[in-house]
Structures are given as C-alpha cells and as structure tokens.
Amino acid sequence: MTSGARQTALDPTSTPETGPETAPNEIVARRDAGHDSRALDPLLDTEGLNIALAEAVCLGSAFDADGRTLCLELEVLRLPETRSGVGGDHRDGRVRLTLRGVGRVAASLRRQLWNHVGADILPLAPDTLDQAIKSFGGGRLHGWEFVDVDDSGWSLWRELLSFDAVLDPERPGAHVFEFSQEEGVDPRELDVRVWFDELSVQDATGAELSPAHFVADGRRWWAAHDAGDPRAVRPGIAPPL
C-alpha cells in the first residue's frame, strides 16, 4: 500500500484525488458528482461481506437519527461451524446488521409504469423506511455487491430521491452500504444508500457475530451449495450448475 493509500485508509475524509487538507464539503460535493466514494479500509472484508449478504431476505429496518444507526433485519444464507469443524445443520439465518456512525441516508422509492416515460417518485421518509421495506413482502436484496460499492448504481437514481437525510454534512461516513428491493407485479423499486463508519452483526439470539465469523458462515453455505450439499437447498435459490 502506498503512503497516500494508507493515509486515505486512516482518514476517511481523504481520497486518492484529495488530500486531508481538502474541505469536507468539497469532498461530499465530489462524491455526489459521481466520483468513487469507496473507502480504502483493508480491515473491512468487502468481498466476504458481499458473499455473506448474497440473496439475503430483507425483513425490515430501524433508523435512529439521534444514535446515528441504521439496523437491517435480514435472513441470510449461513452455515455455522460445529465444534467438530464440519458445517452444522440448517439453523435460523436471521441476523441484525447494524450500521453505526451513519452520516447520511438516501433513498428512492419509485414506480415505473409501462406507459410512462419517466418514473414516479413515491413519498418516503427516514421514519417510514421500515414500512416501505416490509411492503415488498420479504424481498431478497437485489444484486451481488452491497458494501463499499462504486458510484455506478448511485449515479442512476441520485436525481430521483424520495429523501436525503444528511446527519453529518462534514463527514458522511467512511463506508457505503447500498441495497435495492424490486417488485414485479406492482412495478416498484426501492434503492437505499447509507454512509457509515462501522458494521456489526447479531444472530437471532442476540449474540454478537464478528464480521469474520459472519463471512465464514456465508462462505461455508455457498461452498456447500456449490457442492450440492442438501443443507444448502433453499426455495428460490437456483441449484448449482
């Protein structure tokens, strides 16, 4: 890692194109202009987290503006390890993913009718985000990348916002988390982007899971799936090729 990259990793307000002396509002403006807003944090296993979150069902959310947290209730595909080192049987895949140090949350809830040129932006607010998510009836997270994604997806809907809640205009967050919900019969789509500093995971019992543990369980499930293991068979998940 170069000294510039190391500085960027330690100082989330610095990017490869801007030094730490750059004004925070200028950095936000550059990110909003379409520049890559991914953080260069080697301690965050972005690839592993994306695998662990693949095909997760989104059950709801809880947003606390004062505490600067956003929690997602998810049902993920995970295969915990037993003491013998062999993947355990199917267990409750519900987890709570908590994003802390949230500096900004933006969302777009819209409907695209076949006979309309543009999308209709639907009303939504931070305190009704949970209702919007639940209205999709437990839809899976759309896509395969969620953590520290680039700005290609954001650039498509950032002008179609239902709300944009900026909690910290000077420092929106070191990382981004982005997810979508889609509906086929009623052609609605929900896109959410969260700028945050830290991530934690709890299982269905409330026990804390380290990010490494969470990722390992997800990787184990997908490895079992690819091997045709019956423990990794779920409705709606395509079998291995």
PDB file of C-alpha atoms in Angstrom:
ATOM      1  CA  MET A   1       0.000   0.000   0.000  1.00  0.00           C
ATOM      2  CA  THR A   2       1.377   3.425  -0.874  1.00  0.00           C
ATOM      3  CA  SER A   3       1.661   6.160   1.704  1.00  0.00           C
ATOM      4  CA  GLY A   4      -1.214   8.008   0.021  1.00  0.00           C
ATOM      5  CA  ALA A   5      -3.462   4.949   0.209  1.00  0.00           C
ATOM      6  CA  ARG A   6      -2.508   4.356   3.833  1.00  0.00           C
ATOM      7  CA  GLN A   7      -3.398   7.949   4.643  1.00  0.00           C
ATOM      8  CA  THR A   8      -6.731   7.501   2.900  1.00  0.00           C
ATOM      9  CA  ALA A   9      -7.472   4.377   4.923  1.00  0.00           C
ATOM     10  CA  LEU A  10      -6.740   6.146   8.204  1.00  0.00           C
ATOM     11  CA  ASP A  11      -8.532   9.366   7.287  1.00  0.00           C
ATOM     12  CA  PRO A  12     -11.959   8.629   5.725  1.00  0.00           C
ATOM     13  CA  THR A  13     -12.288  12.249   4.585  1.00  0.00           C
ATOM     14  CA  SER A  14      -9.284  11.799   2.302  1.00  0.00           C
ATOM     15  CA  THR A  15      -9.463  10.177  -1.115  1.00  0.00           C
ATOM     16  CA  PRO A  16      -6.732   9.389  -3.655  1.00  0.00           C
ATOM     17  CA  GLU A  17      -7.750  12.536  -5.522  1.00  0.00           C
ATOM     18  CA  THR A  18      -7.983  14.803  -2.470  1.00  0.00           C
ATOM     19  CA  GLY A  19      -5.588  15.317   0.392  1.00  0.00           C
ATOM     20  CA  PRO A  20      -6.620  15.534   4.046  1.00  0.00           C
ATOM     21  CA  GLU A  21      -6.480  19.327   3.826  1.00  0.00           C
ATOM     22  CA  THR A  22      -9.414  19.356   1.380  1.00  0.00           C
ATOM     23  CA  ALA A  23     -12.577  20.861   2.826  1.00  0.00           C
ATOM     24  CA  PRO A  24     -15.119  18.176   3.881  1.00  0.00           C
ATOM     25  CA  ASN A  25     -17.966  19.847   1.973  1.00  0.00           C
ATOM     26  CA  GLU A  26     -15.818  19.754  -1.167  1.00  0.00           C
ATOM     27  CA  ILE A  27     -15.297  16.026  -0.672  1.00  0.00           C
ATOM     28  CA  VAL A  28     -19.050  15.482  -0.324  1.00  0.00           C
ATOM     29  CA  ALA A  29     -19.624  17.526  -3.468  1.00  0.00           C
ATOM     30  CA  ARG A  30     -17.079  15.484  -5.390  1.00  0.00           C
ATOM     31  CA  ARG A  31     -18.656  12.231  -4.229  1.00  0.00           C
ATOM     32  CA  ASP A  32     -22.099  13.479  -5.213  1.00  0.00           C
ATOM     33  CA  ALA A  33     -20.724  14.476  -8.589  1.00  0.00           C
ATOM     34  CA  GLY A  34     -20.125  10.811  -9.323  1.00  0.00           C
ATOM     35  CA  HIS A  35     -16.624  10.189  -8.037  1.00  0.00           C
ATOM     36  CA  ASP A  36     -15.902   6.833  -6.477  1.00  0.00           C
ATOM     37  CA  SER A  37     -16.851   7.003  -2.774  1.00  0.00           C
ATOM     38  CA  ARG A  38     -15.483   3.642  -1.689  1.00  0.00           C
ATOM     39  CA  ALA A  39     -13.253   3.714   1.366  1.00  0.00           C
ATOM     40  CA  LEU A  40      -9.830   2.116   1.238  1.00  0.00           C
ATOM     41  CA  ASP A  41     -10.036   0.209   4.510  1.00  0.00           C
ATOM     42  CA  PRO A  42      -8.085  -3.066   4.388  1.00  0.00           C
ATOM     43  CA  LEU A  43      -9.718  -4.190   7.650  1.00  0.00           C
ATOM     44  CA  LEU A  44     -13.186  -4.411   6.088  1.00  0.00           C
ATOM     45  CA  ASP A  45     -13.628  -7.650   4.124  1.00  0.00           C
ATOM     46  CA  THR A  46     -15.819  -6.166   1.425  1.00  0.00           C
ATOM     47  CA  GLU A  47     -15.706  -9.221  -0.820  1.00  0.00           C
ATOM     48  CA  GLY A  48     -16.525 -11.569   2.051  1.00  0.00           C
ATOM     49  CA  LEU A  49     -19.394  -9.409   3.289  1.00  0.00           C
ATOM     50  CA  ASN A  50     -20.865  -9.284  -0.197  1.00  0.00           C
ATOM     51  CA  ILE A  51     -20.791 -13.093  -0.331  1.00  0.00           C
ATOM     52  CA  ALA A  52     -22.370 -13.392   3.124  1.00  0.00           C
ATOM     53  CA  LEU A  53     -25.151 -10.979   2.129  1.00  0.00           C
ATOM     54  CA  ALA A  54     -25.853 -12.507  -1.283  1.00  0.00           C
ATOM     55  CA  GLU A  55     -29.529 -13.482  -1.709  1.00  0.00           C
ATOM     56  CA  ALA A  56     -30.356 -12.247   1.799  1.00  0.00           C
ATOM     57  CA  VAL A  57     -34.032 -11.588   2.520  1.00  0.00           C
ATOM     58  CA  CYS A  58     -34.724  -8.112   3.874  1.00  0.00           C
ATOM     59  CA  LEU A  59     -37.346  -8.238   6.625  1.00  0.00           C
ATOM     60  CA  GLY A  60     -37.276  -4.683   7.966  1.00  0.00           C
ATOM     61  CA  SER A  61     -35.199  -1.820   9.271  1.00  0.00           C
ATOM     62  CA  ALA A  62     -34.822   0.546  12.216  1.00  0.00           C
ATOM     63  CA  PHE A  63     -33.329   4.014  11.840  1.00  0.00           C
ATOM     64  CA  ASP A  64     -32.146   6.067  14.819  1.00  0.00           C
ATOM     65  CA  ALA A  65     -31.116   9.541  13.732  1.00  0.00           C
ATOM     66  CA  ASP A  66     -30.016  10.593  17.232  1.00  0.00           C
ATOM     67  CA  GLY A  67     -27.914   7.458  17.707  1.00  0.00           C
ATOM     68  CA  ARG A  68     -26.779   7.593  14.077  1.00  0.00           C
ATOM     69  CA  THR A  69     -27.517   3.922  13.471  1.00  0.00           C
ATOM     70  CA  LEU A  70     -29.455   2.016  10.862  1.00  0.00           C
ATOM     71  CA  CYS A  71     -30.316  -1.638  11.506  1.00  0.00           C
ATOM     72  CA  LEU A  72     -31.440  -4.120   8.896  1.00  0.00           C
ATOM     73  CA  GLU A  73     -33.299  -7.279   9.831  1.00  0.00           C
ATOM     74  CA  LEU A  74     -32.110  -9.918   7.375  1.00  0.00           C
ATOM     75  CA  GLU A  75     -32.434 -13.619   6.756  1.00  0.00           C
ATOM     76  CA  VAL A  76     -29.099 -14.660   5.308  1.00  0.00           C
ATOM     77  CA  LEU A  77     -27.698 -17.896   3.927  1.00  0.00           C
ATOM     78  CA  ARG A  78     -25.257 -19.077   6.561  1.00  0.00           C
ATOM     79  CA  LEU A  79     -23.957 -22.441   7.655  1.00  0.00           C
ATOM     80  CA  PRO A  80     -22.408 -22.190  11.122  1.00  0.00           C
ATOM     81  CA  GLU A  81     -19.467 -24.382  12.008  1.00  0.00           C
ATOM     82  CA  THR A  82     -19.812 -27.056  14.681  1.00  0.00           C
ATOM     83  CA  ARG A  83     -17.111 -27.896  17.207  1.00  0.00           C
ATOM     84  CA  SER A  84     -16.008 -30.777  15.007  1.00  0.00           C
ATOM     85  CA  GLY A  85     -15.205 -28.301  12.269  1.00  0.00           C
ATOM     86  CA  VAL A  86     -17.937 -29.586   9.981  1.00  0.00           C
ATOM     87  CA  GLY A  87     -20.692 -27.241   8.856  1.00  0.00           C
ATOM     88  CA  GLY A  88     -23.728 -27.550  11.097  1.00  0.00           C
ATOM     89  CA  ASP A  89     -27.259 -28.355  10.067  1.00  0.00           C
ATOM     90  CA  HIS A  90     -29.654 -25.652   8.928  1.00  0.00           C
ATOM     91  CA  ARG A  91     -30.113 -23.023  11.604  1.00  0.00           C
ATOM     92  CA  ASP A  92     -32.006 -19.794  11.902  1.00  0.00           C
ATOM     93  CA  GLY A  93     -30.486 -17.440   9.336  1.00  0.00           C
ATOM     94  CA  ARG A  94     -31.974 -14.277  10.804  1.00  0.00           C
ATOM     95  CA  VAL A  95     -29.429 -11.627  11.692  1.00  0.00           C
ATOM     96  CA  ARG A  96     -29.435  -7.958  12.586  1.00  0.00           C
ATOM     97  CA  LEU A  97     -26.934  -5.928  10.602  1.00  0.00           C
ATOM     98  CA  THR A  98     -26.192  -2.627  12.349  1.00  0.00           C
ATOM     99  CA  LEU A  99     -24.501   0.279  10.612  1.00  0.00           C
ATOM    100  CA  ARG A 100     -23.031   2.758  13.113  1.00  0.00           C
ATOM    101  CA  GLY A 101     -21.736   6.259  12.706  1.00  0.00           C
ATOM    102  CA  VAL A 102     -24.266   6.895   9.964  1.00  0.00           C
ATOM    103  CA  GLY A 103     -23.679  10.308   8.416  1.00  0.00           C
ATOM    104  CA  ARG A 104     -26.179  10.164   5.597  1.00  0.00           C
ATOM    105  CA  VAL A 105     -29.066   8.039   4.308  1.00  0.00           C
ATOM    106  CA  ALA A 106     -30.625   8.493   0.887  1.00  0.00           C
ATOM    107  CA  ALA A 107     -33.457   6.508  -0.645  1.00  0.00           C
ATOM    108  CA  SER A 108     -35.514   6.409  -3.811  1.00  0.00           C
ATOM    109  CA  LEU A 109     -38.912   4.701  -3.873  1.00  0.00           C
ATOM    110  CA  ARG A 110     -40.407   4.874  -7.334  1.00  0.00           C
ATOM    111  CA  ARG A 111     -42.847   3.256  -9.707  1.00  0.00           C
ATOM    112  CA  GLN A 112     -42.160   2.803 -13.421  1.00  0.00           C
ATOM    113  CA  LEU A 113     -45.351   2.149 -15.374  1.00  0.00           C
ATOM    114  CA  TRP A 114     -45.058   0.707 -18.851  1.00  0.00           C
ATOM    115  CA  ASN A 115     -46.833   3.673 -20.445  1.00  0.00           C
ATOM    116  CA  HIS A 116     -44.859   6.341 -18.558  1.00  0.00           C
ATOM    117  CA  VAL A 117     -41.642   7.815 -19.937  1.00  0.00           C
ATOM    118  CA  GLY A 118     -40.244   8.644 -16.511  1.00  0.00           C
ATOM    119  CA  ALA A 119     -40.522   7.088 -13.074  1.00  0.00           C
ATOM    120  CA  ASP A 120     -42.998   8.340 -10.493  1.00  0.00           C
ATOM    121  CA  ILE A 121     -41.146   9.173  -7.274  1.00  0.00           C
ATOM    122  CA  LEU A 122     -43.178   7.956  -4.310  1.00  0.00           C
ATOM    123  CA  PRO A 123     -43.261   9.650  -0.886  1.00  0.00           C
ATOM    124  CA  LEU A 124     -40.909   8.232   1.712  1.00  0.00           C
ATOM    125  CA  ALA A 125     -39.175   9.472   4.857  1.00  0.00           C
ATOM    126  CA  PRO A 126     -36.500   8.000   7.148  1.00  0.00           C
ATOM    127  CA  ASP A 127     -39.123   7.037   9.741  1.00  0.00           C
ATOM    128  CA  THR A 128     -41.226   5.202   7.129  1.00  0.00           C
ATOM    129  CA  LEU A 129     -38.329   3.309   5.512  1.00  0.00           C
ATOM    130  CA  ASP A 130     -39.201   0.200   7.540  1.00  0.00           C
ATOM    131  CA  GLN A 131     -42.765   0.245   6.202  1.00  0.00           C
ATOM    132  CA  ALA A 132     -41.500   0.582   2.643  1.00  0.00           C
ATOM    133  CA  ILE A 133     -39.129  -2.365   3.046  1.00  0.00           C
ATOM    134  CA  LYS A 134     -41.848  -4.538   4.565  1.00  0.00           C
ATOM    135  CA  SER A 135     -44.226  -3.622   1.744  1.00  0.00           C
ATOM    136  CA  PHE A 136     -42.030  -5.726  -0.562  1.00  0.00           C
ATOM    137  CA  GLY A 137     -43.023  -8.793   1.460  1.00  0.00           C
ATOM    138  CA  GLY A 138     -39.571 -10.061   2.343  1.00  0.00           C
ATOM    139  CA  GLY A 139     -37.815  -9.496  -0.938  1.00  0.00           C
ATOM    140  CA  ARG A 140     -34.224 -10.534  -1.440  1.00  0.00           C
ATOM    141  CA  LEU A 141     -31.509  -7.922  -1.646  1.00  0.00           C
ATOM    142  CA  HIS A 142     -31.116  -7.217  -5.319  1.00  0.00           C
ATOM    143  CA  GLY A 143     -27.627  -7.530  -6.763  1.00  0.00           C
ATOM    144  CA  TRP A 144     -24.362  -9.045  -5.609  1.00  0.00           C
ATOM    145  CA  GLU A 145     -22.452  -6.084  -4.216  1.00  0.00           C
ATOM    146  CA  PHE A 146     -23.548  -4.074  -1.185  1.00  0.00           C
ATOM    147  CA  VAL A 147     -20.575  -2.819   0.832  1.00  0.00           C
ATOM    148  CA  ASP A 148     -18.296  -0.061  -0.473  1.00  0.00           C
ATOM    149  CA  VAL A 149     -19.767  -0.296  -3.947  1.00  0.00           C
ATOM    150  CA  ASP A 150     -18.699   2.227  -6.550  1.00  0.00           C
ATOM    151  CA  ASP A 151     -20.977   5.051  -7.617  1.00  0.00           C
ATOM    152  CA  SER A 152     -22.291   3.499 -10.839  1.00  0.00           C
ATOM    153  CA  GLY A 153     -25.617   2.462  -9.316  1.00  0.00           C
ATOM    154  CA  TRP A 154     -25.972   5.615  -7.218  1.00  0.00           C
ATOM    155  CA  SER A 155     -25.499   7.772 -10.314  1.00  0.00           C
ATOM    156  CA  LEU A 156     -28.608   6.201 -11.891  1.00  0.00           C
ATOM    157  CA  TRP A 157     -31.042   7.197  -9.152  1.00  0.00           C
ATOM    158  CA  ARG A 158     -29.437  10.016  -7.152  1.00  0.00           C
ATOM    159  CA  GLU A 159     -31.638  12.522  -9.007  1.00  0.00           C
ATOM    160  CA  LEU A 160     -34.794  10.523  -8.120  1.00  0.00           C
ATOM    161  CA  LEU A 161     -34.617  10.738  -4.329  1.00  0.00           C
ATOM    162  CA  SER A 162     -37.592  10.322  -2.046  1.00  0.00           C
ATOM    163  CA  PHE A 163     -35.454  11.606   0.822  1.00  0.00           C
ATOM    164  CA  ASP A 164     -31.857  12.521   1.559  1.00  0.00           C
ATOM    165  CA  ALA A 165     -31.150  12.692   5.299  1.00  0.00           C
ATOM    166  CA  VAL A 166     -27.735  14.237   5.991  1.00  0.00           C
ATOM    167  CA  LEU A 167     -26.822  13.722   9.639  1.00  0.00           C
ATOM    168  CA  ASP A 168     -23.222  14.903   9.391  1.00  0.00           C
ATOM    169  CA  PRO A 169     -22.593  17.246   6.450  1.00  0.00           C
ATOM    170  CA  GLU A 170     -18.868  17.448   7.190  1.00  0.00           C
ATOM    171  CA  ARG A 171     -18.192  13.714   7.410  1.00  0.00           C
ATOM    172  CA  PRO A 172     -20.868  11.463   5.880  1.00  0.00           C
ATOM    173  CA  GLY A 173     -19.017   8.197   6.658  1.00  0.00           C
ATOM    174  CA  ALA A 174     -16.008   6.070   5.824  1.00  0.00           C
ATOM    175  CA  HIS A 175     -18.025   3.385   4.026  1.00  0.00           C
ATOM    176  CA  VAL A 176     -21.181   2.988   1.996  1.00  0.00           C
ATOM    177  CA  PHE A 177     -23.844   0.283   2.062  1.00  0.00           C
ATOM    178  CA  GLU A 178     -26.287   0.114  -0.826  1.00  0.00           C
ATOM    179  CA  PHE A 179     -29.199  -2.234  -1.460  1.00  0.00           C
ATOM    180  CA  SER A 180     -32.321  -2.478  -3.586  1.00  0.00           C
ATOM    181  CA  GLN A 181     -35.739  -4.056  -3.414  1.00  0.00           C
ATOM    182  CA  GLU A 182     -37.762  -4.792  -6.532  1.00  0.00           C
ATOM    183  CA  GLU A 183     -41.310  -5.871  -7.252  1.00  0.00           C
ATOM    184  CA  GLY A 184     -42.550  -7.384 -10.473  1.00  0.00           C
ATOM    185  CA  VAL A 185     -46.366  -7.312 -10.305  1.00  0.00           C
ATOM    186  CA  ASP A 186     -46.536  -3.757  -8.990  1.00  0.00           C
ATOM    187  CA  PRO A 187     -43.510  -2.238 -10.760  1.00  0.00           C
ATOM    188  CA  ARG A 188     -41.905  -0.525  -7.786  1.00  0.00           C
ATOM    189  CA  GLU A 189     -38.255  -0.252  -6.866  1.00  0.00           C
ATOM    190  CA  LEU A 190     -36.559   0.883  -3.682  1.00  0.00           C
ATOM    191  CA  ASP A 191     -32.905   1.913  -3.640  1.00  0.00           C
ATOM    192  CA  VAL A 192     -31.168   2.813  -0.390  1.00  0.00           C
ATOM    193  CA  ARG A 193     -27.650   4.104   0.176  1.00  0.00           C
ATOM    194  CA  VAL A 194     -26.135   4.537   3.642  1.00  0.00           C
ATOM    195  CA  TRP A 195     -22.871   6.254   4.511  1.00  0.00           C
ATOM    196  CA  PHE A 196     -21.482   4.767   7.740  1.00  0.00           C
ATOM    197  CA  ASP A 197     -18.338   4.134   9.809  1.00  0.00           C
ATOM    198  CA  GLU A 198     -18.735   0.734  11.476  1.00  0.00           C
ATOM    199  CA  LEU A 199     -20.635  -2.503  10.906  1.00  0.00           C
ATOM    200  CA  SER A 200     -21.726  -5.171  13.378  1.00  0.00           C
ATOM    201  CA  VAL A 201     -23.852  -8.335  13.191  1.00  0.00           C
ATOM    202  CA  GLN A 202     -26.006 -10.169  15.739  1.00  0.00           C
ATOM    203  CA  ASP A 203     -27.639 -13.548  15.236  1.00  0.00           C
ATOM    204  CA  ALA A 204     -31.262 -14.447  16.014  1.00  0.00           C
ATOM    205  CA  THR A 205     -30.458 -14.939  19.711  1.00  0.00           C
ATOM    206  CA  GLY A 206     -28.867 -11.512  20.004  1.00  0.00           C
ATOM    207  CA  ALA A 207     -25.343 -12.910  20.212  1.00  0.00           C
ATOM    208  CA  GLU A 208     -22.677 -10.790  18.564  1.00  0.00           C
ATOM    209  CA  LEU A 209     -21.039 -12.279  15.470  1.00  0.00           C
ATOM    210  CA  SER A 210     -17.674 -10.947  14.468  1.00  0.00           C
ATOM    211  CA  PRO A 211     -17.588  -9.843  10.816  1.00  0.00           C
ATOM    212  CA  ALA A 212     -15.028 -12.614  10.159  1.00  0.00           C
ATOM    213  CA  HIS A 213     -17.364 -15.221  11.717  1.00  0.00           C
ATOM    214  CA  PHE A 214     -20.319 -13.896   9.732  1.00  0.00           C
ATOM    215  CA  VAL A 215     -18.338 -14.015   6.488  1.00  0.00           C
ATOM    216  CA  ALA A 216     -17.042 -17.531   7.211  1.00  0.00           C
ATOM    217  CA  ASP A 217     -20.588 -18.830   7.760  1.00  0.00           C
ATOM    218  CA  GLY A 218     -21.677 -17.298   4.470  1.00  0.00           C
ATOM    219  CA  ARG A 219     -18.727 -18.669   2.535  1.00  0.00           C
ATOM    220  CA  ARG A 220     -19.383 -22.115   4.054  1.00  0.00           C
ATOM    221  CA  TRP A 221     -23.021 -22.018   2.932  1.00  0.00           C
ATOM    222  CA  TRP A 222     -22.149 -21.111  -0.651  1.00  0.00           C
ATOM    223  CA  ALA A 223     -19.403 -23.731  -0.765  1.00  0.00           C
ATOM    224  CA  ALA A 224     -21.953 -26.309   0.395  1.00  0.00           C
ATOM    225  CA  HIS A 225     -24.412 -25.020  -2.204  1.00  0.00           C
ATOM    226  CA  ASP A 226     -21.870 -25.372  -4.997  1.00  0.00           C
ATOM    227  CA  ALA A 227     -21.078 -28.898  -3.809  1.00  0.00           C
ATOM    228  CA  GLY A 228     -24.739 -29.936  -3.921  1.00  0.00           C
ATOM    229  CA  ASP A 229     -24.983 -30.292  -0.131  1.00  0.00           C
ATOM    230  CA  PRO A 230     -28.677 -30.778   0.808  1.00  0.00           C
ATOM    231  CA  ARG A 231     -28.202 -28.444   3.788  1.00  0.00           C
ATOM    232  CA  ALA A 232     -27.732 -25.609   1.292  1.00  0.00           C
ATOM    233  CA  VAL A 233     -31.014 -26.040  -0.562  1.00  0.00           C
ATOM    234  CA  ARG A 234     -33.443 -23.134  -0.280  1.00  0.00           C
ATOM    235  CA  PRO A 235     -36.617 -22.222  -2.165  1.00  0.00           C
ATOM    236  CA  GLY A 236     -35.889 -19.528  -4.701  1.00  0.00           C
ATOM    237  CA  ILE A 237     -32.149 -20.232  -4.805  1.00  0.00           C
ATOM    238  CA  ALA A 238     -31.053 -21.791  -8.075  1.00  0.00           C
ATOM    239  CA  PRO A 239     -29.220 -25.137  -7.713  1.00  0.00           C
ATOM    240  CA  PRO A 240     -25.558 -25.334  -8.724  1.00  0.00           C
ATOM    241  CA  LEU A 241     -24.821 -25.716 -12.404  1.00  0.00           C
TER     242      LEU A 241
END
